[in-house]
PDB file of C-alpha atoms in Angstrom:
ATOM      1  CA  UNK A 104       0.000   0.000   0.000  1.00 44.00           C
ATOM      2  CA  UNK A 105       1.362   3.410  -0.986  1.00 55.00           C
ATOM      3  CA  UNK A 106       1.514   5.935   1.835  1.00 60.00           C
ATOM      4  CA  UNK A 107       0.607   9.614   1.702  1.00 68.00           C
ATOM      5  CA  UNK A 108       3.248  12.167   0.761  1.00 65.00           C
ATOM      6  CA  UNK A 109       3.728  14.599   3.645  1.00 68.00           C
ATOM      7  CA  UNK A 110       5.313  17.981   4.321  1.00 66.00           C
ATOM      8  CA  UNK A 111       4.988  19.348   0.799  1.00 85.00           C
ATOM      9  CA  UNK A 112       6.607  22.736   0.169  1.00 92.00           C
ATOM     10  CA  UNK A 113       6.253  24.557  -3.156  1.00 94.00           C
ATOM     11  CA  UNK A 114       8.410  27.494  -4.232  1.00 94.00           C
ATOM     12  CA  UNK A 115       7.643  29.749  -7.201  1.00 95.00           C
ATOM     13  CA  UNK A 116       9.801  32.452  -8.753  1.00 95.00           C
ATOM     14  CA  UNK A 117       8.544  35.394 -10.791  1.00 96.00           C
ATOM     15  CA  UNK A 118      10.808  37.599 -12.929  1.00 95.00           C
ATOM     16  CA  UNK A 119      10.162  41.264 -13.704  1.00 96.00           C
ATOM     17  CA  UNK A 120      12.323  43.375 -16.007  1.00 94.00           C
ATOM     18  CA  UNK A 121      11.996  47.109 -15.424  1.00 95.00           C
ATOM     19  CA  UNK A 122      12.970  49.688 -18.034  1.00 92.00           C
ATOM     20  CA  UNK A 123      11.535  51.637 -20.973  1.00 92.00           C
ATOM     21  CA  UNK A 124      13.476  49.906 -23.744  1.00 90.00           C
ATOM     22  CA  UNK A 125      12.153  46.813 -25.574  1.00 90.00           C
ATOM     23  CA  UNK A 126      13.282  43.406 -24.387  1.00 88.00           C
ATOM     24  CA  UNK A 127      15.857  41.495 -26.367  1.00 85.00           C
ATOM     25  CA  UNK A 128      14.889  38.372 -28.282  1.00 85.00           C
ATOM     26  CA  UNK A 129      16.461  36.234 -25.543  1.00 83.00           C
ATOM     27  CA  UNK A 130      14.312  37.846 -22.849  1.00 86.00           C
ATOM     28  CA  UNK A 131      11.028  38.049 -24.742  1.00 86.00           C
ATOM     29  CA  UNK A 132       8.269  36.016 -23.058  1.00 90.00           C
ATOM     30  CA  UNK A 133      10.655  35.064 -20.232  1.00 91.00           C
ATOM     31  CA  UNK A 134       9.711  37.879 -17.840  1.00 93.00           C
ATOM     32  CA  UNK A 135       7.102  40.582 -17.247  1.00 96.00           C
ATOM     33  CA  UNK A 136       8.373  43.739 -18.908  1.00 96.00           C
ATOM     34  CA  UNK A 137       7.400  46.746 -16.777  1.00 96.00           C
ATOM     35  CA  UNK A 138       8.361  50.005 -18.448  1.00 95.00           C
ATOM     36  CA  UNK A 139       8.103  52.092 -15.268  1.00 95.00           C
ATOM     37  CA  UNK A 140      10.796  52.134 -12.599  1.00 95.00           C
ATOM     38  CA  UNK A 141       9.925  49.924  -9.618  1.00 97.00           C
ATOM     39  CA  UNK A 142      10.287  50.989  -5.990  1.00 97.00           C
ATOM     40  CA  UNK A 143      11.968  47.933  -4.479  1.00 97.00           C
ATOM     41  CA  UNK A 144      11.764  48.961  -0.774  1.00 97.00           C
ATOM     42  CA  UNK A 145       8.022  49.621  -1.097  1.00 98.00           C
ATOM     43  CA  UNK A 146       7.499  46.214  -2.710  1.00 98.00           C
ATOM     44  CA  UNK A 147       9.477  44.544   0.070  1.00 97.00           C
ATOM     45  CA  UNK A 148       7.353  46.286   2.693  1.00 98.00           C
ATOM     46  CA  UNK A 149       4.194  45.089   0.940  1.00 98.00           C
ATOM     47  CA  UNK A 150       5.532  41.523   1.040  1.00 98.00           C
ATOM     48  CA  UNK A 151       5.633  41.663   4.826  1.00 97.00           C
ATOM     49  CA  UNK A 152       1.912  42.470   4.907  1.00 97.00           C
ATOM     50  CA  UNK A 153       1.048  39.394   2.857  1.00 98.00           C
ATOM     51  CA  UNK A 154       3.260  36.786   4.532  1.00 98.00           C
ATOM     52  CA  UNK A 155       1.514  34.587   7.074  1.00 97.00           C
ATOM     53  CA  UNK A 156      -1.764  32.733   7.641  1.00 97.00           C
ATOM     54  CA  UNK A 157      -4.588  34.609   5.902  1.00 97.00           C
ATOM     55  CA  UNK A 158      -7.822  34.344   3.997  1.00 98.00           C
ATOM     56  CA  UNK A 159      -6.473  34.898   0.473  1.00 98.00           C
ATOM     57  CA  UNK A 160      -9.852  35.245  -1.250  1.00 97.00           C
ATOM     58  CA  UNK A 161      -8.588  38.477  -2.840  1.00 97.00           C
ATOM     59  CA  UNK A 162      -5.800  36.452  -4.464  1.00 98.00           C
ATOM     60  CA  UNK A 163      -7.924  33.554  -5.660  1.00 97.00           C
ATOM     61  CA  UNK A 164      -8.889  33.576  -9.328  1.00 96.00           C
ATOM     62  CA  UNK A 165     -12.327  32.646 -10.579  1.00 93.00           C
ATOM     63  CA  UNK A 166     -12.536  28.918 -11.161  1.00 93.00           C
ATOM     64  CA  UNK A 167     -10.465  27.954  -8.129  1.00 94.00           C
ATOM     65  CA  UNK A 168     -11.573  24.540  -6.870  1.00 95.00           C
ATOM     66  CA  UNK A 169      -9.916  24.715  -3.455  1.00 95.00           C
ATOM     67  CA  UNK A 170     -12.366  24.136  -0.624  1.00 95.00           C
ATOM     68  CA  UNK A 171     -10.922  26.932   1.502  1.00 96.00           C
ATOM     69  CA  UNK A 172      -9.185  30.243   0.683  1.00 97.00           C
ATOM     70  CA  UNK A 173      -7.163  30.007   3.903  1.00 97.00           C
ATOM     71  CA  UNK A 174      -3.466  29.552   3.199  1.00 97.00           C
ATOM     72  CA  UNK A 175      -0.166  29.999   5.018  1.00 97.00           C
ATOM     73  CA  UNK A 176       2.257  31.969   2.878  1.00 97.00           C
ATOM     74  CA  UNK A 177       5.618  31.066   4.412  1.00 97.00           C
ATOM     75  CA  UNK A 178       7.699  33.356   2.217  1.00 96.00           C
ATOM     76  CA  UNK A 179       7.068  36.275  -0.095  1.00 97.00           C
ATOM     77  CA  UNK A 180      10.126  38.307  -1.002  1.00 96.00           C
ATOM     78  CA  UNK A 181      11.500  40.398  -3.837  1.00 96.00           C
ATOM     79  CA  UNK A 182      15.159  41.097  -4.594  1.00 94.00           C
ATOM     80  CA  UNK A 183      17.089  42.743  -7.393  1.00 92.00           C
ATOM     81  CA  UNK A 184      19.566  40.540  -9.250  1.00 88.00           C
ATOM     82  CA  UNK A 185      21.886  40.888 -12.214  1.00 83.00           C
ATOM     83  CA  UNK A 186      19.938  40.554 -15.448  1.00 79.00           C
ATOM     84  CA  UNK A 187      20.621  37.353 -17.351  1.00 74.00           C
ATOM     85  CA  UNK A 188      18.629  35.340 -19.908  1.00 64.00           C
ATOM     86  CA  UNK A 189      19.553  32.306 -17.808  1.00 66.00           C
ATOM     87  CA  UNK A 190      17.298  32.357 -14.795  1.00 66.00           C
ATOM     88  CA  UNK A 191      19.407  32.473 -11.600  1.00 52.00           C
ATOM     89  CA  UNK A 192      19.303  29.570  -9.194  1.00 56.00           C
ATOM     90  CA  UNK A 193      18.364  30.109  -5.573  1.00 50.00           C
ATOM     91  CA  UNK A 194      22.046  29.906  -4.630  1.00 43.00           C
ATOM     92  CA  UNK A 195      22.946  32.573  -7.199  1.00 55.00           C
ATOM     93  CA  UNK A 196      20.254  34.906  -5.849  1.00 54.00           C
ATOM     94  CA  UNK A 197      21.358  34.437  -2.246  1.00 58.00           C
ATOM     95  CA  UNK A 198      24.985  35.040  -3.219  1.00 55.00           C
ATOM     96  CA  UNK A 199      24.022  38.221  -5.058  1.00 57.00           C
ATOM     97  CA  UNK A 200      22.094  39.468  -2.023  1.00 58.00           C
ATOM     98  CA  UNK A 201      25.130  38.839   0.204  1.00 60.00           C
ATOM     99  CA  UNK A 202      27.513  40.610  -2.189  1.00 53.00           C
ATOM    100  CA  UNK A 203      25.179  43.599  -2.396  1.00 53.00           C
ATOM    101  CA  UNK A 204      24.907  43.801   1.401  1.00 57.00           C
ATOM    102  CA  UNK A 205      28.688  43.482   1.829  1.00 55.00           C
ATOM    103  CA  UNK A 206      29.377  46.246  -0.686  1.00 46.00           C
ATOM    104  CA  UNK A 207      26.850  48.506   0.997  1.00 49.00           C
ATOM    105  CA  UNK A 208      28.366  47.856   4.443  1.00 52.00           C
ATOM    106  CA  UNK A 209      31.938  48.424   3.254  1.00 43.00           C
ATOM    107  CA  UNK A 210      31.107  51.741   1.624  1.00 43.00           C
ATOM    108  CA  UNK A 211      28.313  53.017   3.837  1.00 43.00           C
ATOM    109  CA  UNK A 212      30.299  56.191   4.541  1.00 45.00           C
ATOM    110  CA  UNK A 213      31.131  56.913   0.917  1.00 37.00           C
ATOM    111  CA  UNK A 214      28.938  59.269  -1.074  1.00 38.00           C
ATOM    112  CA  UNK A 215      30.199  57.752  -4.326  1.00 34.00           C
ATOM    113  CA  UNK A 216      28.555  54.362  -3.764  1.00 33.00           C
ATOM    114  CA  UNK A 217      25.260  53.734  -5.564  1.00 31.00           C
ATOM    115  CA  UNK A 218      23.386  50.700  -4.140  1.00 38.00           C
ATOM    116  CA  UNK A 219      21.517  48.436  -6.548  1.00 39.00           C
ATOM    117  CA  UNK A 220      18.233  49.490  -4.963  1.00 39.00           C
ATOM    118  CA  UNK A 221      18.927  53.196  -5.432  1.00 37.00           C
ATOM    119  CA  UNK A 222      16.820  55.241  -7.812  1.00 37.00           C
ATOM    120  CA  UNK A 223      20.058  56.334  -9.496  1.00 36.00           C
ATOM    121  CA  UNK A 224      21.210  53.165 -11.277  1.00 42.00           C
ATOM    122  CA  UNK A 225      24.835  52.467 -12.018  1.00 37.00           C
ATOM    123  CA  UNK A 226      24.159  51.820 -15.688  1.00 43.00           C
ATOM    124  CA  UNK A 227      22.117  55.017 -15.950  1.00 42.00           C
ATOM    125  CA  UNK A 228      25.006  57.024 -14.519  1.00 40.00           C
ATOM    126  CA  UNK A 229      27.342  55.451 -17.050  1.00 42.00           C
ATOM    127  CA  UNK A 230      25.126  56.435 -19.964  1.00 41.00           C
ATOM    128  CA  UNK A 231      25.532  60.112 -19.083  1.00 45.00           C
ATOM    129  CA  UNK A 232      29.213  59.905 -20.015  1.00 45.00           C
ATOM    130  CA  UNK A 233      29.946  61.548 -23.360  1.00 44.00           C
ATOM    131  CA  UNK A 234      32.235  58.659 -24.313  1.00 44.00           C
ATOM    132  CA  UNK A 235      29.465  56.043 -24.251  1.00 43.00           C
ATOM    133  CA  UNK A 236      29.363  54.102 -27.510  1.00 45.00           C
ATOM    134  CA  UNK A 237      26.627  55.094 -29.922  1.00 46.00           C
ATOM    135  CA  UNK A 238      23.673  52.702 -29.774  1.00 49.00           C
ATOM    136  CA  UNK A 239      24.721  51.089 -26.500  1.00 50.00           C
ATOM    137  CA  UNK A 240      21.622  49.863 -24.661  1.00 54.00           C
ATOM    138  CA  UNK A 241      21.114  50.009 -20.939  1.00 56.00           C
ATOM    139  CA  UNK A 242      20.299  46.853 -19.066  1.00 76.00           C
ATOM    140  CA  UNK A 243      16.876  46.419 -17.528  1.00 89.00           C
ATOM    141  CA  UNK A 244      16.575  46.086 -13.785  1.00 92.00           C
ATOM    142  CA  UNK A 245      15.740  42.485 -12.941  1.00 92.00           C
ATOM    143  CA  UNK A 246      13.577  41.795  -9.885  1.00 95.00           C
ATOM    144  CA  UNK A 247      12.758  38.287  -8.689  1.00 94.00           C
ATOM    145  CA  UNK A 248       9.750  37.561  -6.496  1.00 96.00           C
ATOM    146  CA  UNK A 249       9.870  34.350  -4.447  1.00 95.00           C
ATOM    147  CA  UNK A 250       6.711  32.774  -3.025  1.00 97.00           C
ATOM    148  CA  UNK A 251       6.800  29.657  -0.843  1.00 96.00           C
ATOM    149  CA  UNK A 252       3.928  27.744   0.756  1.00 96.00           C
ATOM    150  CA  UNK A 253       2.586  24.245   1.256  1.00 94.00           C
ATOM    151  CA  UNK A 254      -0.156  24.942  -1.267  1.00 93.00           C
ATOM    152  CA  UNK A 255      -1.347  27.833  -3.416  1.00 97.00           C
ATOM    153  CA  UNK A 256      -4.735  28.917  -4.675  1.00 97.00           C
ATOM    154  CA  UNK A 257      -5.529  29.161  -8.383  1.00 97.00           C
ATOM    155  CA  UNK A 258      -3.370  31.956  -9.879  1.00 97.00           C
ATOM    156  CA  UNK A 259      -2.480  33.143  -6.367  1.00 98.00           C
ATOM    157  CA  UNK A 260       1.159  33.906  -7.173  1.00 98.00           C
ATOM    158  CA  UNK A 261       0.324  35.912 -10.294  1.00 98.00           C
ATOM    159  CA  UNK A 262      -2.277  37.924  -8.378  1.00 98.00           C
ATOM    160  CA  UNK A 263       0.231  38.604  -5.598  1.00 98.00           C
ATOM    161  CA  UNK A 264       2.812  39.792  -8.121  1.00 98.00           C
ATOM    162  CA  UNK A 265       0.219  42.015  -9.776  1.00 98.00           C
ATOM    163  CA  UNK A 266      -0.324  43.824  -6.486  1.00 98.00           C
ATOM    164  CA  UNK A 267       3.414  44.054  -5.757  1.00 98.00           C
ATOM    165  CA  UNK A 268       4.025  45.557  -9.195  1.00 98.00           C
ATOM    166  CA  UNK A 269       1.316  48.163  -8.560  1.00 98.00           C
ATOM    167  CA  UNK A 270       3.040  49.060  -5.293  1.00 98.00           C
ATOM    168  CA  UNK A 271       6.363  49.308  -7.111  1.00 97.00           C
ATOM    169  CA  UNK A 272       4.989  51.738  -9.688  1.00 97.00           C
ATOM    170  CA  UNK A 273       3.247  53.839  -7.031  1.00 97.00           C
ATOM    171  CA  UNK A 274      -0.300  52.968  -8.091  1.00 97.00           C
ATOM    172  CA  UNK A 275      -0.875  51.301  -4.720  1.00 97.00           C
ATOM    173  CA  UNK A 276       0.458  51.921  -1.225  1.00 97.00           C
ATOM    174  CA  UNK A 277       1.183  49.433   1.548  1.00 97.00           C
ATOM    175  CA  UNK A 278      -2.104  50.343   3.332  1.00 97.00           C
ATOM    176  CA  UNK A 279      -3.857  49.600   0.023  1.00 98.00           C
ATOM    177  CA  UNK A 280      -2.371  46.093   0.119  1.00 98.00           C
ATOM    178  CA  UNK A 281      -3.826  45.569   3.597  1.00 97.00           C
ATOM    179  CA  UNK A 282      -7.190  46.814   2.328  1.00 98.00           C
ATOM    180  CA  UNK A 283      -7.102  44.397  -0.621  1.00 98.00           C
ATOM    181  CA  UNK A 284      -6.211  41.467   1.633  1.00 98.00           C
ATOM    182  CA  UNK A 285      -9.007  42.308   4.073  1.00 97.00           C
ATOM    183  CA  UNK A 286     -11.557  42.799   1.274  1.00 97.00           C
ATOM    184  CA  UNK A 287     -11.540  39.024   0.635  1.00 96.00           C
ATOM    185  CA  UNK A 288     -12.695  39.637  -2.919  1.00 96.00           C
ATOM    186  CA  UNK A 289     -10.559  39.150  -6.018  1.00 96.00           C
ATOM    187  CA  UNK A 290     -12.247  42.165  -7.617  1.00 96.00           C
ATOM    188  CA  UNK A 291     -10.315  44.350  -5.166  1.00 96.00           C
ATOM    189  CA  UNK A 292      -6.924  43.123  -6.403  1.00 95.00           C
ATOM    190  CA  UNK A 293      -4.803  44.600  -9.173  1.00 94.00           C
ATOM    191  CA  UNK A 294      -4.762  42.973 -12.622  1.00 94.00           C
ATOM    192  CA  UNK A 295      -3.073  39.583 -12.607  1.00 97.00           C
ATOM    193  CA  UNK A 296       0.565  39.378 -13.680  1.00 97.00           C
ATOM    194  CA  UNK A 297       1.094  37.618 -17.032  1.00 97.00           C
ATOM    195  CA  UNK A 298       2.147  33.982 -17.068  1.00 96.00           C
ATOM    196  CA  UNK A 299       5.420  34.638 -18.916  1.00 94.00           C
ATOM    197  CA  UNK A 300       7.370  35.546 -15.765  1.00 94.00           C
ATOM    198  CA  UNK A 301       6.272  32.625 -13.587  1.00 95.00           C
ATOM    199  CA  UNK A 302       8.609  29.709 -12.847  1.00 94.00           C
ATOM    200  CA  UNK A 303       8.153  26.664 -10.647  1.00 92.00           C
ATOM    201  CA  UNK A 304      11.340  26.734  -8.613  1.00 89.00           C
ATOM    202  CA  UNK A 305      11.208  23.751  -6.301  1.00 88.00           C
ATOM    203  CA  UNK A 306       8.860  21.154  -4.837  1.00 90.00           C
ATOM    204  CA  UNK A 307      10.055  19.549  -1.610  1.00 87.00           C
ATOM    205  CA  UNK A 308       8.305  16.639   0.078  1.00 82.00           C
ATOM    206  CA  UNK A 309       8.895  13.665   2.341  1.00 76.00           C
ATOM    207  CA  UNK A 310       8.486  10.261   0.730  1.00 73.00           C
ATOM    208  CA  UNK A 311       6.094   7.907   2.525  1.00 69.00           C
ATOM    209  CA  UNK A 312       7.701   5.191   4.575  1.00 65.00           C
ATOM    210  CA  UNK A 313       7.385   1.686   3.198  1.00 58.00           C
TER     211      UNK A 313
END
C-alpha cells in the first residue's frame, strides 16, 4: 500500500524586467516587462503584509476549486539581481544578495557608492558619459519575487505579483495592500501578472515510509 506524501513545500519564482526599452529576443516572453521604474523597498514592505496565515480570497482567481481560501504563505520576497537570460538559481540569488549587502556595508560612509536598490542606477550614470558608444543599450533592472507555501490557490502567485508591481509603480500603497487582503474579494486586487514571468522553482516533500 502506498503511503501519503507529507510535508509538501512549493516554491515559485517570478521575474520582472523594469525599463523603458524593448526586451531582447532572448528575454522576450521570459519575464514581465514593466516600463516604469519599480520601488523595491516599497514592494518589500508590501511583502511583509502578505506573509503569514490569511484568507487569500482576494488572491484567488475565478474557477479555483480549493475548498478553503485560507493559506499559510511562508515566504514572499522580492530582490534585485543581475539581469541574465539564464534564470538564476536560488544559490545565485542568495549570493548576489550577500555581495550587495557586503558592498553597501563596506562603503556606507562613501557618497560615491550607488546601491543596486537606489533610484540612481549604475548603468544610468554610465550612460551620461559623453564617451558612451553610440547605440549602446542600458540593461533592464531584474527583480525576482519568491513565493513559498505548502499549497497555493488558483493563480495566487500571479495575483500577488500584480499587487506588488502596482506598489512598485506607485499605483498602490502598503495600506492599500492591507485593504485588498481584508476585502476578501478578487475584484479588489490589481490585474493579474502575465504567465510569462512565472517559474516553478522547487517542490520539496517527504516520501512515505514503506
